[in-house]
PDB file of C-alpha atoms in Angstrom:
ATOM      1  CA  UNK A   1     105.865  94.281  93.511  1.00 65.00           C
ATOM      2  CA  UNK A   2     102.337  95.363  94.001  1.00 72.00           C
ATOM      3  CA  UNK A   3     100.917  96.657  90.552  1.00 88.00           C
ATOM      4  CA  UNK A   4      98.831  99.852  91.187  1.00 93.00           C
ATOM      5  CA  UNK A   5      96.972 101.716  88.287  1.00 94.00           C
ATOM      6  CA  UNK A   6      95.483 105.522  87.863  1.00 96.00           C
ATOM      7  CA  UNK A   7      92.567 106.751  85.914  1.00 96.00           C
ATOM      8  CA  UNK A   8      93.189 108.900  84.551  1.00 97.00           C
ATOM      9  CA  UNK A   9      96.384 109.656  83.344  1.00 96.00           C
ATOM     10  CA  UNK A  10      95.572 113.361  82.641  1.00 96.00           C
ATOM     11  CA  UNK A  11      92.785 115.598  82.520  1.00 97.00           C
ATOM     12  CA  UNK A  12      92.268 119.037  82.542  1.00 97.00           C
ATOM     13  CA  UNK A  13      89.115 120.504  83.410  1.00 96.00           C
ATOM     14  CA  UNK A  14      87.580 124.115  84.115  1.00 96.00           C
ATOM     15  CA  UNK A  15      87.682 126.155  86.738  1.00 97.00           C
ATOM     16  CA  UNK A  16      84.547 125.408  89.245  1.00 97.00           C
ATOM     17  CA  UNK A  17      84.198 121.574  87.806  1.00 97.00           C
ATOM     18  CA  UNK A  18      84.940 118.661  89.941  1.00 97.00           C
ATOM     19  CA  UNK A  19      87.467 115.691  88.584  1.00 97.00           C
ATOM     20  CA  UNK A  20      87.535 112.203  89.450  1.00 97.00           C
ATOM     21  CA  UNK A  21      90.886 110.340  90.096  1.00 97.00           C
ATOM     22  CA  UNK A  22      90.428 106.286  90.273  1.00 96.00           C
ATOM     23  CA  UNK A  23      93.423 104.083  91.677  1.00 95.00           C
ATOM     24  CA  UNK A  24      93.436 100.638  91.523  1.00 93.00           C
ATOM     25  CA  UNK A  25      95.231  97.896  93.182  1.00 89.00           C
ATOM     26  CA  UNK A  26      95.877  94.955  90.103  1.00 88.00           C
ATOM     27  CA  UNK A  27      96.752  92.310  92.312  1.00 82.00           C
ATOM     28  CA  UNK A  28      96.031  92.228  95.750  1.00 76.00           C
ATOM     29  CA  UNK A  29      93.567  93.546  97.692  1.00 79.00           C
ATOM     30  CA  UNK A  30      94.983  96.547  99.674  1.00 78.00           C
ATOM     31  CA  UNK A  31      93.314  97.428 102.330  1.00 77.00           C
ATOM     32  CA  UNK A  32      95.254 101.035 103.048  1.00 85.00           C
ATOM     33  CA  UNK A  33      96.262 103.463 100.302  1.00 89.00           C
ATOM     34  CA  UNK A  34      97.714 106.307  99.779  1.00 92.00           C
ATOM     35  CA  UNK A  35      96.994 109.829  97.950  1.00 95.00           C
ATOM     36  CA  UNK A  36     100.060 112.279  97.526  1.00 95.00           C
ATOM     37  CA  UNK A  37     100.122 115.172  95.394  1.00 95.00           C
ATOM     38  CA  UNK A  38     103.414 116.807  94.037  1.00 93.00           C
ATOM     39  CA  UNK A  39     104.619 119.767  92.089  1.00 89.00           C
ATOM     40  CA  UNK A  40     107.185 120.254  89.685  1.00 85.00           C
ATOM     41  CA  UNK A  41     110.461 119.768  90.676  1.00 80.00           C
ATOM     42  CA  UNK A  42     109.512 119.030  94.485  1.00 84.00           C
ATOM     43  CA  UNK A  43     109.184 115.685  96.247  1.00 85.00           C
ATOM     44  CA  UNK A  44     105.966 113.706  96.944  1.00 90.00           C
ATOM     45  CA  UNK A  45     103.516 115.623  99.953  1.00 90.00           C
ATOM     46  CA  UNK A  46     100.999 113.167 101.449  1.00 91.00           C
ATOM     47  CA  UNK A  47      97.479 114.131 101.671  1.00 94.00           C
ATOM     48  CA  UNK A  48      95.175 111.587 103.018  1.00 93.00           C
ATOM     49  CA  UNK A  49      95.239 107.846 103.931  1.00 90.00           C
ATOM     50  CA  UNK A  50      92.244 105.770 102.445  1.00 87.00           C
ATOM     51  CA  UNK A  51      91.268 103.135 104.358  1.00 82.00           C
ATOM     52  CA  UNK A  52      88.797 100.288 103.202  1.00 80.00           C
ATOM     53  CA  UNK A  53      85.410 100.764 103.995  1.00 79.00           C
ATOM     54  CA  UNK A  54      86.201 103.604 106.972  1.00 81.00           C
ATOM     55  CA  UNK A  55      86.989 107.655 106.859  1.00 86.00           C
ATOM     56  CA  UNK A  56      89.956 108.441 105.365  1.00 91.00           C
ATOM     57  CA  UNK A  57      92.875 110.321 107.370  1.00 91.00           C
ATOM     58  CA  UNK A  58      93.680 113.982 106.046  1.00 94.00           C
ATOM     59  CA  UNK A  59      97.610 115.127 106.276  1.00 92.00           C
ATOM     60  CA  UNK A  60      97.380 118.770 108.428  1.00 91.00           C
ATOM     61  CA  UNK A  61      96.142 121.463 106.079  1.00 93.00           C
ATOM     62  CA  UNK A  62      94.695 119.050 103.166  1.00 95.00           C
ATOM     63  CA  UNK A  63      91.168 119.778 103.032  1.00 94.00           C
ATOM     64  CA  UNK A  64      88.966 116.813 103.453  1.00 93.00           C
ATOM     65  CA  UNK A  65      86.043 118.972 102.007  1.00 94.00           C
ATOM     66  CA  UNK A  66      88.077 119.537  99.038  1.00 96.00           C
ATOM     67  CA  UNK A  67      89.277 116.774  98.299  1.00 97.00           C
ATOM     68  CA  UNK A  68      86.751 113.378  99.208  1.00 96.00           C
ATOM     69  CA  UNK A  69      88.591 110.549  99.222  1.00 94.00           C
ATOM     70  CA  UNK A  70      86.559 106.616  98.653  1.00 90.00           C
ATOM     71  CA  UNK A  71      87.646 103.319  99.719  1.00 87.00           C
ATOM     72  CA  UNK A  72      84.775 101.582  98.605  1.00 80.00           C
ATOM     73  CA  UNK A  73      86.516  98.372  98.142  1.00 85.00           C
ATOM     74  CA  UNK A  74      89.947  96.556  98.685  1.00 84.00           C
ATOM     75  CA  UNK A  75      90.916  97.473  95.242  1.00 88.00           C
ATOM     76  CA  UNK A  76      89.665 100.716  93.996  1.00 91.00           C
ATOM     77  CA  UNK A  77      90.285 104.174  96.179  1.00 93.00           C
ATOM     78  CA  UNK A  78      88.810 107.311  94.625  1.00 95.00           C
ATOM     79  CA  UNK A  79      90.054 110.945  94.890  1.00 97.00           C
ATOM     80  CA  UNK A  80      87.326 113.853  93.740  1.00 97.00           C
ATOM     81  CA  UNK A  81      88.950 117.122  93.757  1.00 97.00           C
ATOM     82  CA  UNK A  82      85.877 119.413  94.175  1.00 97.00           C
ATOM     83  CA  UNK A  83      85.129 122.765  92.830  1.00 96.00           C
ATOM     84  CA  UNK A  84      88.694 122.806  91.239  1.00 97.00           C
ATOM     85  CA  UNK A  85      90.631 125.626  90.986  1.00 96.00           C
ATOM     86  CA  UNK A  86      94.134 126.342  89.264  1.00 96.00           C
ATOM     87  CA  UNK A  87      96.075 126.145  91.905  1.00 95.00           C
ATOM     88  CA  UNK A  88      95.109 122.844  92.825  1.00 96.00           C
ATOM     89  CA  UNK A  89      96.740 121.892  89.213  1.00 96.00           C
ATOM     90  CA  UNK A  90      99.864 119.307  89.982  1.00 96.00           C
ATOM     91  CA  UNK A  91     100.256 115.921  89.824  1.00 96.00           C
ATOM     92  CA  UNK A  92      98.273 113.452  91.565  1.00 97.00           C
ATOM     93  CA  UNK A  93      99.820 109.861  92.690  1.00 96.00           C
ATOM     94  CA  UNK A  94      98.308 107.184  94.611  1.00 95.00           C
ATOM     95  CA  UNK A  95      99.959 104.228  96.191  1.00 92.00           C
ATOM     96  CA  UNK A  96      98.951 100.981  98.011  1.00 88.00           C
ATOM     97  CA  UNK A  97     101.176  98.940 100.672  1.00 79.00           C
ATOM     98  CA  UNK A  98     102.903  95.699  99.535  1.00 63.00           C
ATOM     99  CA  UNK A  99     101.613  92.863 100.544  1.00 59.00           C
ATOM    100  CA  UNK A 100     104.677  91.506 102.182  1.00 59.00           C
ATOM    101  CA  UNK A 101     105.743  94.564 103.950  1.00 63.00           C
ATOM    102  CA  UNK A 102     103.413  97.278 104.955  1.00 67.00           C
ATOM    103  CA  UNK A 103     106.272 100.187 104.812  1.00 74.00           C
ATOM    104  CA  UNK A 104     106.958  99.465 101.219  1.00 82.00           C
ATOM    105  CA  UNK A 105     104.650 101.565  98.790  1.00 85.00           C
ATOM    106  CA  UNK A 106     103.780 100.550  95.760  1.00 89.00           C
ATOM    107  CA  UNK A 107     103.130 103.621  93.435  1.00 93.00           C
ATOM    108  CA  UNK A 108     100.725 104.211  90.197  1.00 95.00           C
ATOM    109  CA  UNK A 109     101.660 106.005  86.869  1.00 95.00           C
ATOM    110  CA  UNK A 110     100.054 109.150  88.763  1.00 96.00           C
ATOM    111  CA  UNK A 111      97.378 111.682  86.841  1.00 97.00           C
ATOM    112  CA  UNK A 112      98.191 115.215  85.837  1.00 97.00           C
ATOM    113  CA  UNK A 113      95.566 117.320  86.773  1.00 97.00           C
ATOM    114  CA  UNK A 114      95.197 120.659  84.954  1.00 97.00           C
ATOM    115  CA  UNK A 115      92.496 123.276  85.592  1.00 97.00           C
ATOM    116  CA  UNK A 116      91.955 125.974  83.406  1.00 96.00           C
TER     117      UNK A 116
ATOM    118  CA  UNK B   1     111.610 120.405 110.572  1.00 56.00           C
ATOM    119  CA  UNK B   2     112.408 117.813 107.648  1.00 64.00           C
ATOM    120  CA  UNK B   3     112.967 114.486 109.241  1.00 83.00           C
ATOM    121  CA  UNK B   4     114.567 112.519 106.813  1.00 92.00           C
ATOM    122  CA  UNK B   5     117.207 115.303 104.854  1.00 94.00           C
ATOM    123  CA  UNK B   6     118.950 114.473 101.729  1.00 96.00           C
ATOM    124  CA  UNK B   7     121.968 115.548  99.628  1.00 97.00           C
ATOM    125  CA  UNK B   8     122.775 116.658  97.445  1.00 97.00           C
ATOM    126  CA  UNK B   9     119.527 118.397  96.286  1.00 95.00           C
ATOM    127  CA  UNK B  10     120.979 118.267  92.945  1.00 96.00           C
ATOM    128  CA  UNK B  11     123.656 116.491  90.712  1.00 97.00           C
ATOM    129  CA  UNK B  12     124.710 117.068  87.116  1.00 97.00           C
ATOM    130  CA  UNK B  13     127.716 114.368  86.196  1.00 96.00           C
ATOM    131  CA  UNK B  14     129.106 113.107  83.410  1.00 97.00           C
ATOM    132  CA  UNK B  15     128.538 109.487  82.472  1.00 97.00           C
ATOM    133  CA  UNK B  16     131.043 107.124  83.813  1.00 97.00           C
ATOM    134  CA  UNK B  17     131.376 108.668  86.575  1.00 97.00           C
ATOM    135  CA  UNK B  18     130.587 107.619  90.074  1.00 98.00           C
ATOM    136  CA  UNK B  19     128.294 109.393  92.712  1.00 98.00           C
ATOM    137  CA  UNK B  20     126.830 109.109  96.457  1.00 98.00           C
ATOM    138  CA  UNK B  21     123.842 110.863  97.921  1.00 98.00           C
ATOM    139  CA  UNK B  22     122.677 110.881 101.730  1.00 98.00           C
ATOM    140  CA  UNK B  23     119.759 110.542 103.074  1.00 97.00           C
ATOM    141  CA  UNK B  24     120.071 111.572 106.930  1.00 96.00           C
ATOM    142  CA  UNK B  25     118.421 111.849 110.219  1.00 94.00           C
ATOM    143  CA  UNK B  26     118.347 112.585 113.599  1.00 91.00           C
ATOM    144  CA  UNK B  27     115.806 109.988 114.194  1.00 90.00           C
ATOM    145  CA  UNK B  28     115.683 106.478 114.068  1.00 91.00           C
ATOM    146  CA  UNK B  29     113.616 103.953 111.327  1.00 90.00           C
ATOM    147  CA  UNK B  30     112.591 100.869 111.239  1.00 87.00           C
ATOM    148  CA  UNK B  31     113.520 100.621 107.900  1.00 89.00           C
ATOM    149  CA  UNK B  32     114.354 102.722 104.802  1.00 93.00           C
ATOM    150  CA  UNK B  33     113.136 102.680 101.272  1.00 94.00           C
ATOM    151  CA  UNK B  34     115.184 103.914  98.163  1.00 97.00           C
ATOM    152  CA  UNK B  35     112.631 104.896  95.426  1.00 96.00           C
ATOM    153  CA  UNK B  36     113.510 106.455  91.410  1.00 96.00           C
ATOM    154  CA  UNK B  37     111.191 108.224  90.133  1.00 94.00           C
ATOM    155  CA  UNK B  38     111.430 109.596  86.098  1.00 92.00           C
ATOM    156  CA  UNK B  39     109.854 112.732  84.755  1.00 88.00           C
ATOM    157  CA  UNK B  40     105.947 112.277  84.732  1.00 89.00           C
ATOM    158  CA  UNK B  41     105.380 109.458  86.694  1.00 92.00           C
ATOM    159  CA  UNK B  42     105.106 106.987  90.185  1.00 94.00           C
ATOM    160  CA  UNK B  43     108.453 106.179  91.832  1.00 94.00           C
ATOM    161  CA  UNK B  44     109.370 102.813  91.464  1.00 94.00           C
ATOM    162  CA  UNK B  45     110.888 101.543  94.606  1.00 93.00           C
ATOM    163  CA  UNK B  46     114.546 100.359  94.430  1.00 95.00           C
ATOM    164  CA  UNK B  47     115.357  98.404  97.547  1.00 95.00           C
ATOM    165  CA  UNK B  48     114.464  98.309 101.493  1.00 93.00           C
ATOM    166  CA  UNK B  49     117.105  98.203 104.482  1.00 94.00           C
ATOM    167  CA  UNK B  50     116.113  96.854 107.354  1.00 91.00           C
ATOM    168  CA  UNK B  51     118.949  95.997 109.283  1.00 93.00           C
ATOM    169  CA  UNK B  52     121.693  98.661 110.832  1.00 94.00           C
ATOM    170  CA  UNK B  53     124.831  98.075 108.975  1.00 95.00           C
ATOM    171  CA  UNK B  54     122.626  96.366 105.962  1.00 96.00           C
ATOM    172  CA  UNK B  55     124.280  96.309 102.595  1.00 97.00           C
ATOM    173  CA  UNK B  56     122.417  95.807  99.680  1.00 97.00           C
ATOM    174  CA  UNK B  57     123.762  96.066  95.805  1.00 97.00           C
ATOM    175  CA  UNK B  58     121.219  96.439  92.854  1.00 95.00           C
ATOM    176  CA  UNK B  59     123.510  95.928  90.265  1.00 96.00           C
ATOM    177  CA  UNK B  60     125.440  99.792  89.778  1.00 97.00           C
ATOM    178  CA  UNK B  61     123.613 100.517  93.011  1.00 98.00           C
ATOM    179  CA  UNK B  62     124.691 100.230  96.021  1.00 98.00           C
ATOM    180  CA  UNK B  63     122.523 101.069  99.221  1.00 98.00           C
ATOM    181  CA  UNK B  64     123.987 101.414 102.262  1.00 97.00           C
ATOM    182  CA  UNK B  65     121.773 101.783 105.858  1.00 96.00           C
ATOM    183  CA  UNK B  66     123.726 103.163 108.807  1.00 96.00           C
ATOM    184  CA  UNK B  67     124.717 101.296 111.689  1.00 95.00           C
ATOM    185  CA  UNK B  68     122.255 103.523 113.865  1.00 95.00           C
ATOM    186  CA  UNK B  69     119.682 102.769 111.432  1.00 93.00           C
ATOM    187  CA  UNK B  70     119.285 106.696 111.265  1.00 94.00           C
ATOM    188  CA  UNK B  71     120.565 107.596 107.479  1.00 95.00           C
ATOM    189  CA  UNK B  72     121.463 105.889 104.655  1.00 97.00           C
ATOM    190  CA  UNK B  73     123.425 106.377 100.905  1.00 98.00           C
ATOM    191  CA  UNK B  74     122.966 105.575  97.516  1.00 98.00           C
ATOM    192  CA  UNK B  75     126.444 104.930  95.648  1.00 98.00           C
ATOM    193  CA  UNK B  76     125.512 104.668  91.360  1.00 98.00           C
ATOM    194  CA  UNK B  77     128.831 103.118  89.948  1.00 98.00           C
ATOM    195  CA  UNK B  78     129.626 104.418  86.583  1.00 98.00           C
ATOM    196  CA  UNK B  79     126.372 106.295  85.942  1.00 97.00           C
ATOM    197  CA  UNK B  80     124.436 106.370  82.944  1.00 97.00           C
ATOM    198  CA  UNK B  81     121.691 108.290  81.020  1.00 95.00           C
ATOM    199  CA  UNK B  82     119.316 105.841  82.209  1.00 94.00           C
ATOM    200  CA  UNK B  83     119.972 106.598  86.003  1.00 96.00           C
ATOM    201  CA  UNK B  84     118.709 110.116  85.599  1.00 96.00           C
ATOM    202  CA  UNK B  85     116.012 111.227  88.042  1.00 95.00           C
ATOM    203  CA  UNK B  86     114.674 112.179  91.450  1.00 95.00           C
ATOM    204  CA  UNK B  87     115.911 109.728  93.782  1.00 97.00           C
ATOM    205  CA  UNK B  88     113.739 109.652  96.891  1.00 96.00           C
ATOM    206  CA  UNK B  89     114.249 108.119 100.082  1.00 96.00           C
ATOM    207  CA  UNK B  90     111.703 107.104 102.978  1.00 94.00           C
ATOM    208  CA  UNK B  91     111.756 105.779 106.447  1.00 90.00           C
ATOM    209  CA  UNK B  92     109.410 103.918 108.232  1.00 80.00           C
ATOM    210  CA  UNK B  93     108.629 105.647 112.079  1.00 73.00           C
ATOM    211  CA  UNK B  94     105.763 105.361 114.472  1.00 71.00           C
ATOM    212  CA  UNK B  95     104.110 103.338 111.619  1.00 70.00           C
ATOM    213  CA  UNK B  96     103.788 106.480 109.080  1.00 75.00           C
ATOM    214  CA  UNK B  97     105.743 106.852 105.800  1.00 81.00           C
ATOM    215  CA  UNK B  98     108.115 110.022 105.336  1.00 86.00           C
ATOM    216  CA  UNK B  99     109.904 111.155 102.485  1.00 90.00           C
ATOM    217  CA  UNK B 100     112.630 113.491 101.904  1.00 92.00           C
ATOM    218  CA  UNK B 101     112.819 116.004  99.720  1.00 92.00           C
ATOM    219  CA  UNK B 102     114.929 113.951  97.234  1.00 94.00           C
ATOM    220  CA  UNK B 103     118.147 114.503  95.073  1.00 96.00           C
ATOM    221  CA  UNK B 104     117.530 115.433  91.891  1.00 95.00           C
ATOM    222  CA  UNK B 105     119.794 113.595  89.382  1.00 96.00           C
ATOM    223  CA  UNK B 106     121.019 114.234  86.291  1.00 96.00           C
ATOM    224  CA  UNK B 107     124.064 111.891  83.866  1.00 96.00           C
ATOM    225  CA  UNK B 108     125.332 114.075  80.829  1.00 95.00           C
ATOM    226  CA  UNK B 109     125.655 111.715  77.756  1.00 92.00           C
TER     227      UNK B 109
END
């Protein structure tokens, strides 16, 4: 399966600041990557689909101006949480689709964001 | 409305016991995937089932896709503490991946 990395693995920031999370597909070119958030002891919530070279597709209820997604290359997608608030504290996970089967997803290890 | 219902939500059993968790829907899926997620990590793909009635085995784990491709089950034989985690099923429908809410499994040593 594909190898996906995320950076940083955890970050603490102050309320009002912005935080950028990187997601890299290490062993193949991913035209599509996905961003999820996960609250403690809950399932994954899809935030947006990141498409290389075009605008991201956001799920209903996700503010696109707050969660900026950039997929500038086939191996890198970034999620920037702008003007972070404590309620944005969560576990953010990215994934890329598998090479052989687009419905299989390979997840990064996640980024734990804490906003103080 | 949750398209993929997973049950039970929580399960805590003793090491060595067998268990089955379920992933049900009223909709037909092109395929279903099972993932396991450990605390503080991303989910890891366990298996994909595509054909109605298909059975796949992964060591002590047996996955089955319903004949009508609307549901799936995961059976674990002789559970071990290392099986502890959140088990998620996901389905592919209309080019969209849909996740269930997961079954949180805890195996007591």
